PDB file of C-alpha atoms in Angstrom:
ATOM      1  CA  VAL A   1       0.000   0.000   0.000  1.00 36.00           C
ATOM      2  CA  SER A   2       1.421   3.384  -0.996  1.00 39.00           C
ATOM      3  CA  LEU A   3       0.887   5.960   1.762  1.00 40.00           C
ATOM      4  CA  THR A   4       2.708   8.940   0.210  1.00 44.00           C
ATOM      5  CA  SER A   5       2.286   9.727  -3.465  1.00 46.00           C
ATOM      6  CA  GLY A   6       2.812  13.425  -4.066  1.00 48.00           C
ATOM      7  CA  PRO A   7       4.344  14.377  -7.445  1.00 45.00           C
ATOM      8  CA  GLY A   8       8.124  14.661  -7.125  1.00 46.00           C
ATOM      9  CA  ASP A   9       8.146  13.585  -3.476  1.00 48.00           C
ATOM     10  CA  ASP A  10      11.121  11.600  -2.238  1.00 47.00           C
ATOM     11  CA  ASP A  11      10.165   9.815   1.002  1.00 44.00           C
ATOM     12  CA  ARG A  12      12.658   7.673   2.875  1.00 49.00           C
ATOM     13  CA  CYS A  13      13.586   5.914   6.126  1.00 50.00           C
ATOM     14  CA  PRO A  14      10.132   4.949   7.403  1.00 48.00           C
ATOM     15  CA  LEU A  15       9.911   3.509  10.885  1.00 51.00           C
ATOM     16  CA  GLU A  16       7.127   2.687  13.289  1.00 46.00           C
ATOM     17  CA  ALA A  17       6.569   5.272  16.004  1.00 50.00           C
ATOM     18  CA  LEU A  18       5.920   4.696  19.695  1.00 49.00           C
ATOM     19  CA  ASP A  19       2.119   4.421  19.572  1.00 54.00           C
ATOM     20  CA  GLN A  20       2.215   1.821  16.736  1.00 57.00           C
ATOM     21  CA  TYR A  21      -0.298   3.850  14.735  1.00 65.00           C
ATOM     22  CA  ARG A  22       2.021   6.509  13.305  1.00 74.00           C
ATOM     23  CA  LEU A  23       5.020   6.301  10.992  1.00 80.00           C
ATOM     24  CA  VAL A  24       8.086   8.541  11.109  1.00 84.00           C
ATOM     25  CA  PHE A  25      10.085   9.202   7.927  1.00 85.00           C
ATOM     26  CA  ASP A  26      12.056  11.897   6.108  1.00 86.00           C
ATOM     27  CA  SER A  27      10.785  13.559   2.947  1.00 85.00           C
ATOM     28  CA  ASP A  28      11.448  16.540   0.705  1.00 81.00           C
ATOM     29  CA  ALA A  29       7.669  16.852   0.202  1.00 74.00           C
ATOM     30  CA  GLY A  30       8.378  17.970  -3.362  1.00 68.00           C
ATOM     31  CA  ARG A  31      10.499  20.915  -2.175  1.00 73.00           C
ATOM     32  CA  LEU A  32      14.226  21.671  -1.947  1.00 73.00           C
ATOM     33  CA  GLU A  33      14.438  20.912   1.759  1.00 81.00           C
ATOM     34  CA  ARG A  34      14.247  17.647   3.678  1.00 88.00           C
ATOM     35  CA  ARG A  35      12.375  17.314   6.980  1.00 90.00           C
ATOM     36  CA  VAL A  36      11.216  14.552   9.299  1.00 90.00           C
ATOM     37  CA  TYR A  37       7.464  13.890   9.317  1.00 88.00           C
ATOM     38  CA  SER A  38       5.025  11.684  11.180  1.00 85.00           C
ATOM     39  CA  MET A  39       1.879  10.254   9.655  1.00 83.00           C
ATOM     40  CA  ARG A  40      -0.934   7.941  10.663  1.00 79.00           C
ATOM     41  CA  ALA A  41      -0.615   4.381   9.413  1.00 72.00           C
ATOM     42  CA  ASP A  42      -3.545   5.016   7.029  1.00 76.00           C
ATOM     43  CA  GLY A  43      -1.608   7.819   5.293  1.00 78.00           C
ATOM     44  CA  GLU A  44      -3.542  10.691   6.883  1.00 83.00           C
ATOM     45  CA  ASP A  45      -2.533  13.529   9.232  1.00 85.00           C
ATOM     46  CA  MET A  46       1.017  14.139   7.992  1.00 85.00           C
ATOM     47  CA  GLN A  47       2.869  16.439  10.424  1.00 87.00           C
ATOM     48  CA  ALA A  48       6.344  17.998  10.211  1.00 89.00           C
ATOM     49  CA  LEU A  49       8.465  17.242  13.271  1.00 90.00           C
ATOM     50  CA  THR A  50      11.599  19.209  12.379  1.00 91.00           C
ATOM     51  CA  ALA A  51      11.983  22.898  11.629  1.00 87.00           C
ATOM     52  CA  GLU A  52      12.027  24.542   8.223  1.00 86.00           C
ATOM     53  CA  GLY A  53      15.457  25.364   6.831  1.00 84.00           C
ATOM     54  CA  VAL A  54      17.168  22.348   8.437  1.00 85.00           C
ATOM     55  CA  ILE A  55      17.923  19.368   6.217  1.00 90.00           C
ATOM     56  CA  ALA A  56      16.888  16.466   8.445  1.00 92.00           C
ATOM     57  CA  ARG A  57      17.026  12.784   7.499  1.00 91.00           C
ATOM     58  CA  GLU A  58      17.447   9.254   8.865  1.00 90.00           C
ATOM     59  CA  PRO A  59      15.035   9.480  11.834  1.00 91.00           C
ATOM     60  CA  SER A  60      15.251   6.989  14.672  1.00 91.00           C
ATOM     61  CA  MET A  61      12.682   7.022  17.487  1.00 89.00           C
ATOM     62  CA  ALA A  62      13.215   5.713  21.010  1.00 91.00           C
ATOM     63  CA  ILE A  63      10.575   3.755  22.897  1.00 87.00           C
ATOM     64  CA  ASP A  64       9.892   6.875  24.999  1.00 88.00           C
ATOM     65  CA  GLY A  65       9.241   9.052  21.931  1.00 88.00           C
ATOM     66  CA  ARG A  66      12.558  10.896  21.715  1.00 92.00           C
ATOM     67  CA  LEU A  67      13.596  11.401  18.103  1.00 93.00           C
ATOM     68  CA  ALA A  68      17.164  11.379  16.785  1.00 95.00           C
ATOM     69  CA  TYR A  69      17.973  12.372  13.209  1.00 95.00           C
ATOM     70  CA  SER A  70      20.879  13.414  10.986  1.00 95.00           C
ATOM     71  CA  THR A  71      21.602  16.988   9.875  1.00 94.00           C
ATOM     72  CA  ALA A  72      24.540  18.642   8.135  1.00 93.00           C
ATOM     73  CA  GLU A  73      26.059  19.354  11.576  1.00 95.00           C
ATOM     74  CA  GLY A  74      25.576  15.898  13.093  1.00 96.00           C
ATOM     75  CA  ILE A  75      22.898  14.080  15.082  1.00 96.00           C
ATOM     76  CA  GLU A  76      20.165  16.179  16.661  1.00 96.00           C
ATOM     77  CA  LEU A  77      17.745  15.107  19.382  1.00 95.00           C
ATOM     78  CA  LEU A  78      14.097  16.212  19.541  1.00 93.00           C
ATOM     79  CA  GLU A  79      12.349  16.056  22.912  1.00 91.00           C
ATOM     80  CA  PRO A  80       8.634  15.226  22.472  1.00 84.00           C
ATOM     81  CA  SER A  81       7.635  16.920  25.742  1.00 85.00           C
ATOM     82  CA  THR A  82       8.897  20.351  24.638  1.00 89.00           C
ATOM     83  CA  GLY A  83       9.149  20.039  20.858  1.00 85.00           C
ATOM     84  CA  GLU A  84      12.652  21.499  21.111  1.00 90.00           C
ATOM     85  CA  SER A  85      15.742  20.014  19.491  1.00 92.00           C
ATOM     86  CA  HIS A  86      19.476  20.351  20.083  1.00 93.00           C
ATOM     87  CA  LEU A  87      22.704  19.076  18.563  1.00 95.00           C
ATOM     88  CA  LEU A  88      23.642  15.906  20.416  1.00 95.00           C
ATOM     89  CA  LEU A  89      26.779  14.826  18.582  1.00 94.00           C
ATOM     90  CA  ALA A  90      28.669  16.695  15.842  1.00 95.00           C
ATOM     91  CA  GLY A  91      30.210  15.171  12.749  1.00 94.00           C
ATOM     92  CA  VAL A  92      28.348  11.850  12.783  1.00 94.00           C
ATOM     93  CA  VAL A  93      25.286  10.417  10.983  1.00 94.00           C
ATOM     94  CA  HIS A  94      22.941   7.405  10.828  1.00 93.00           C
ATOM     95  CA  PRO A  95      21.528   7.459  14.396  1.00 95.00           C
ATOM     96  CA  THR A  96      19.931   4.297  15.754  1.00 93.00           C
ATOM     97  CA  TRP A  97      18.411   3.863  19.228  1.00 94.00           C
ATOM     98  CA  SER A  98      19.088   0.806  21.337  1.00 94.00           C
ATOM     99  CA  PRO A  99      15.930  -1.114  22.300  1.00 91.00           C
ATOM    100  CA  ASP A 100      16.136   0.167  25.905  1.00 93.00           C
ATOM    101  CA  ALA A 101      16.679   3.795  24.761  1.00 94.00           C
ATOM    102  CA  LEU A 102      19.889   4.036  26.804  1.00 95.00           C
ATOM    103  CA  GLN A 103      22.239   4.357  23.820  1.00 95.00           C
ATOM    104  CA  ILE A 104      22.365   5.760  20.299  1.00 96.00           C
ATOM    105  CA  GLY A 105      24.541   4.092  17.695  1.00 95.00           C
ATOM    106  CA  TYR A 106      26.062   6.167  14.897  1.00 95.00           C
ATOM    107  CA  ALA A 107      28.554   6.191  12.011  1.00 93.00           C
ATOM    108  CA  ALA A 108      31.356   8.668  11.331  1.00 91.00           C
ATOM    109  CA  VAL A 109      33.927   8.993   8.539  1.00 84.00           C
ATOM    110  CA  GLU A 110      36.223   6.307   9.929  1.00 88.00           C
ATOM    111  CA  SER A 111      34.318   4.739  12.806  1.00 91.00           C
ATOM    112  CA  VAL A 112      31.083   3.424  14.228  1.00 92.00           C
ATOM    113  CA  GLY A 113      30.192   4.093  17.836  1.00 93.00           C
ATOM    114  CA  THR A 114      27.653   4.610  20.575  1.00 95.00           C
ATOM    115  CA  ILE A 115      26.740   7.438  22.911  1.00 94.00           C
ATOM    116  CA  HIS A 116      25.297   6.618  26.327  1.00 94.00           C
ATOM    117  CA  MET A 117      22.367   8.904  27.044  1.00 94.00           C
ATOM    118  CA  ASP A 118      22.724   8.973  30.837  1.00 92.00           C
ATOM    119  CA  ASP A 119      26.095  10.768  30.806  1.00 90.00           C
ATOM    120  CA  GLU A 120      26.667  11.294  27.032  1.00 87.00           C
ATOM    121  CA  SER A 121      29.892   9.283  27.177  1.00 90.00           C
ATOM    122  CA  GLN A 122      31.036   7.905  23.828  1.00 90.00           C
ATOM    123  CA  TRP A 123      32.603   4.671  22.622  1.00 90.00           C
ATOM    124  CA  GLY A 124      34.002   4.412  19.111  1.00 89.00           C
ATOM    125  CA  TRP A 125      35.628   1.725  16.985  1.00 90.00           C
ATOM    126  CA  GLY A 126      37.718   2.407  13.877  1.00 88.00           C
ATOM    127  CA  CYS A 127      35.909   1.360  10.710  1.00 86.00           C
ATOM    128  CA  THR A 128      36.624   3.088   7.383  1.00 85.00           C
ATOM    129  CA  GLY A 129      33.706   3.048   4.944  1.00 85.00           C
ATOM    130  CA  CYS A 130      31.162   1.874   7.524  1.00 87.00           C
ATOM    131  CA  SER A 131      27.589   3.153   7.572  1.00 86.00           C
ATOM    132  CA  LEU A 132      23.949   2.455   8.400  1.00 85.00           C
ATOM    133  CA  PRO A 133      24.393   0.866  11.858  1.00 90.00           C
ATOM    134  CA  ASP A 134      21.415  -0.745  13.561  1.00 89.00           C
ATOM    135  CA  PHE A 135      21.168  -2.289  17.027  1.00 90.00           C
ATOM    136  CA  SER A 136      20.443  -5.967  17.314  1.00 85.00           C
ATOM    137  CA  GLY A 137      17.123  -6.770  18.963  1.00 82.00           C
ATOM    138  CA  ASP A 138      18.747  -7.546  22.307  1.00 84.00           C
ATOM    139  CA  GLY A 139      20.844  -4.348  22.236  1.00 89.00           C
ATOM    140  CA  SER A 140      24.160  -6.185  22.538  1.00 88.00           C
ATOM    141  CA  SER A 141      25.558  -5.409  19.076  1.00 88.00           C
ATOM    142  CA  LEU A 142      25.576  -2.988  16.179  1.00 89.00           C
ATOM    143  CA  VAL A 143      25.061  -4.415  12.694  1.00 86.00           C
ATOM    144  CA  TYR A 144      26.492  -2.217   9.930  1.00 88.00           C
ATOM    145  CA  THR A 145      27.589  -2.136   6.302  1.00 85.00           C
ATOM    146  CA  ARG A 146      31.106  -1.511   5.056  1.00 84.00           C
ATOM    147  CA  GLN A 147      32.192  -0.415   1.598  1.00 81.00           C
ATOM    148  CA  ARG A 148      35.790  -0.385   0.403  1.00 74.00           C
ATOM    149  CA  VAL A 149      37.757  -0.388  -2.858  1.00 71.00           C
ATOM    150  CA  GLU A 150      40.121  -3.209  -3.769  1.00 67.00           C
ATOM    151  CA  GLU A 151      41.990  -2.996  -7.078  1.00 61.00           C
ATOM    152  CA  LEU A 152      39.537  -0.362  -8.357  1.00 64.00           C
ATOM    153  CA  ASN A 153      36.549  -2.579  -7.530  1.00 70.00           C
ATOM    154  CA  GLU A 154      33.938  -1.816  -4.882  1.00 72.00           C
ATOM    155  CA  ARG A 155      33.557  -4.448  -2.186  1.00 76.00           C
ATOM    156  CA  HIS A 156      30.638  -4.641   0.249  1.00 77.00           C
ATOM    157  CA  GLU A 157      30.198  -6.527   3.499  1.00 83.00           C
ATOM    158  CA  ILE A 158      28.075  -6.578   6.640  1.00 83.00           C
ATOM    159  CA  SER A 159      29.591  -6.974  10.078  1.00 85.00           C
ATOM    160  CA  THR A 160      28.442  -6.938  13.683  1.00 85.00           C
ATOM    161  CA  LEU A 161      30.146  -5.292  16.647  1.00 89.00           C
ATOM    162  CA  ASN A 162      29.600  -6.210  20.307  1.00 90.00           C
ATOM    163  CA  VAL A 163      29.118  -2.835  22.022  1.00 90.00           C
ATOM    164  CA  THR A 164      30.399  -4.167  25.366  1.00 89.00           C
ATOM    165  CA  THR A 165      33.536  -6.032  24.318  1.00 89.00           C
ATOM    166  CA  GLY A 166      34.298  -4.266  21.023  1.00 88.00           C
ATOM    167  CA  GLU A 167      34.590  -7.620  19.267  1.00 88.00           C
ATOM    168  CA  GLY A 168      33.713  -7.425  15.590  1.00 86.00           C
ATOM    169  CA  ARG A 169      32.562 -10.238  13.304  1.00 84.00           C
ATOM    170  CA  GLU A 170      31.915 -10.454   9.587  1.00 82.00           C
ATOM    171  CA  ILE A 171      28.376 -11.663   8.829  1.00 79.00           C
ATOM    172  CA  VAL A 172      28.145 -11.259   5.045  1.00 74.00           C
ATOM    173  CA  PRO A 173      31.598 -11.753   3.444  1.00 70.00           C
ATOM    174  CA  SER A 174      33.140  -9.090   1.263  1.00 68.00           C
ATOM    175  CA  SER A 175      31.961  -9.295  -2.348  1.00 70.00           C
ATOM    176  CA  SER A 176      30.985  -7.147  -5.334  1.00 65.00           C
ATOM    177  CA  ILE A 177      27.299  -7.581  -4.445  1.00 66.00           C
ATOM    178  CA  ARG A 178      25.973  -4.423  -2.804  1.00 69.00           C
ATOM    179  CA  VAL A 179      24.400  -5.124   0.581  1.00 68.00           C
ATOM    180  CA  THR A 180      22.930  -2.310   2.640  1.00 69.00           C
ATOM    181  CA  GLN A 181      20.350  -1.299   5.246  1.00 69.00           C
ATOM    182  CA  PRO A 182      20.966  -4.143   7.718  1.00 70.00           C
ATOM    183  CA  THR A 183      18.510  -4.544  10.579  1.00 73.00           C
ATOM    184  CA  GLY A 184      18.505  -6.998  13.481  1.00 67.00           C
ATOM    185  CA  SER A 185      15.567  -9.173  14.520  1.00 67.00           C
ATOM    186  CA  PRO A 186      13.930  -8.553  17.942  1.00 66.00           C
ATOM    187  CA  ASP A 187      15.422 -11.757  19.376  1.00 68.00           C
ATOM    188  CA  GLY A 188      18.937 -10.805  18.233  1.00 65.00           C
ATOM    189  CA  ARG A 189      19.393 -13.989  16.193  1.00 68.00           C
ATOM    190  CA  TRP A 190      18.817 -12.814  12.626  1.00 70.00           C
ATOM    191  CA  MET A 191      19.828  -9.961  10.359  1.00 64.00           C
ATOM    192  CA  ALA A 192      17.996  -8.817   7.222  1.00 72.00           C
ATOM    193  CA  ALA A 193      19.401  -6.544   4.511  1.00 71.00           C
ATOM    194  CA  ALA A 194      18.804  -5.277   0.989  1.00 71.00           C
ATOM    195  CA  MET A 195      20.955  -6.827  -1.747  1.00 65.00           C
ATOM    196  CA  GLU A 196      21.715  -5.552  -5.279  1.00 66.00           C
ATOM    197  CA  CYS A 197      23.513  -7.983  -7.578  1.00 59.00           C
ATOM    198  CA  ASP A 198      23.936  -5.395 -10.357  1.00 58.00           C
ATOM    199  CA  PRO A 199      24.331  -1.590 -10.056  1.00 57.00           C
ATOM    200  CA  GLY A 200      20.988   0.081 -10.622  1.00 57.00           C
ATOM    201  CA  ALA A 201      19.075  -3.183 -10.504  1.00 51.00           C
ATOM    202  CA  SER A 202      16.130  -3.795  -8.216  1.00 52.00           C
ATOM    203  CA  ALA A 203      17.147  -4.875  -4.720  1.00 51.00           C
ATOM    204  CA  SER A 204      16.113  -8.123  -3.081  1.00 58.00           C
ATOM    205  CA  VAL A 205      15.951  -8.966   0.609  1.00 58.00           C
ATOM    206  CA  MET A 206      18.328 -11.398   2.270  1.00 55.00           C
ATOM    207  CA  ALA A 207      18.589 -12.801   5.785  1.00 59.00           C
ATOM    208  CA  ALA A 208      21.538 -14.188   7.756  1.00 61.00           C
ATOM    209  CA  LEU A 209      21.863 -15.920  11.116  1.00 57.00           C
ATOM    210  CA  LEU A 210      23.885 -13.832  13.577  1.00 60.00           C
ATOM    211  CA  PRO A 211      26.639 -15.648  15.510  1.00 58.00           C
ATOM    212  CA  PRO A 212      26.070 -16.021  19.268  1.00 54.00           C
ATOM    213  CA  GLY A 213      27.647 -13.408  21.498  1.00 50.00           C
TER     214      GLY A 213
END
């Protein structure tokens, strides 16, 4: 079912909001700016959550309704109780909340990491070409994609990182097949991702069993 269908609209990164009856996504709404919106699951009552003039994308909502999203400056945090936002972490993108809302995962130019929301302490792990992190369902690991160039050829892989021990593991081996947008299952056992065998071709969905620990 198509919920947004305006001419020229580019709508991305949908995710289910706290009340299970609204979706949160970013869209240009046919204009030259990109904002985060919420909308009822039936496609009605579309509301802008971020301010005009700020390019906002990649929303991630915590179980308590707090909204993190990417801007040109970094990751901003929107408090639902006040409607006010502030820059949480500069120079990073791709925010993802842990299931317990105690951490936010992110990607930077040469690392992936987490920020603990109680004291805003950060943990980072070197990872060139890594992006699109997502917490596993049990909150123990980040699953992310990595792109690199070997002998002028692009290589893609998906790995997982234990956020307590820092131990990393390769889940989908490096290959020329483009794999992206990994997401962990609620029980922490499986990972799903989009897969493109040929550049520009339609993507298919794959799944992989995550290693224990």
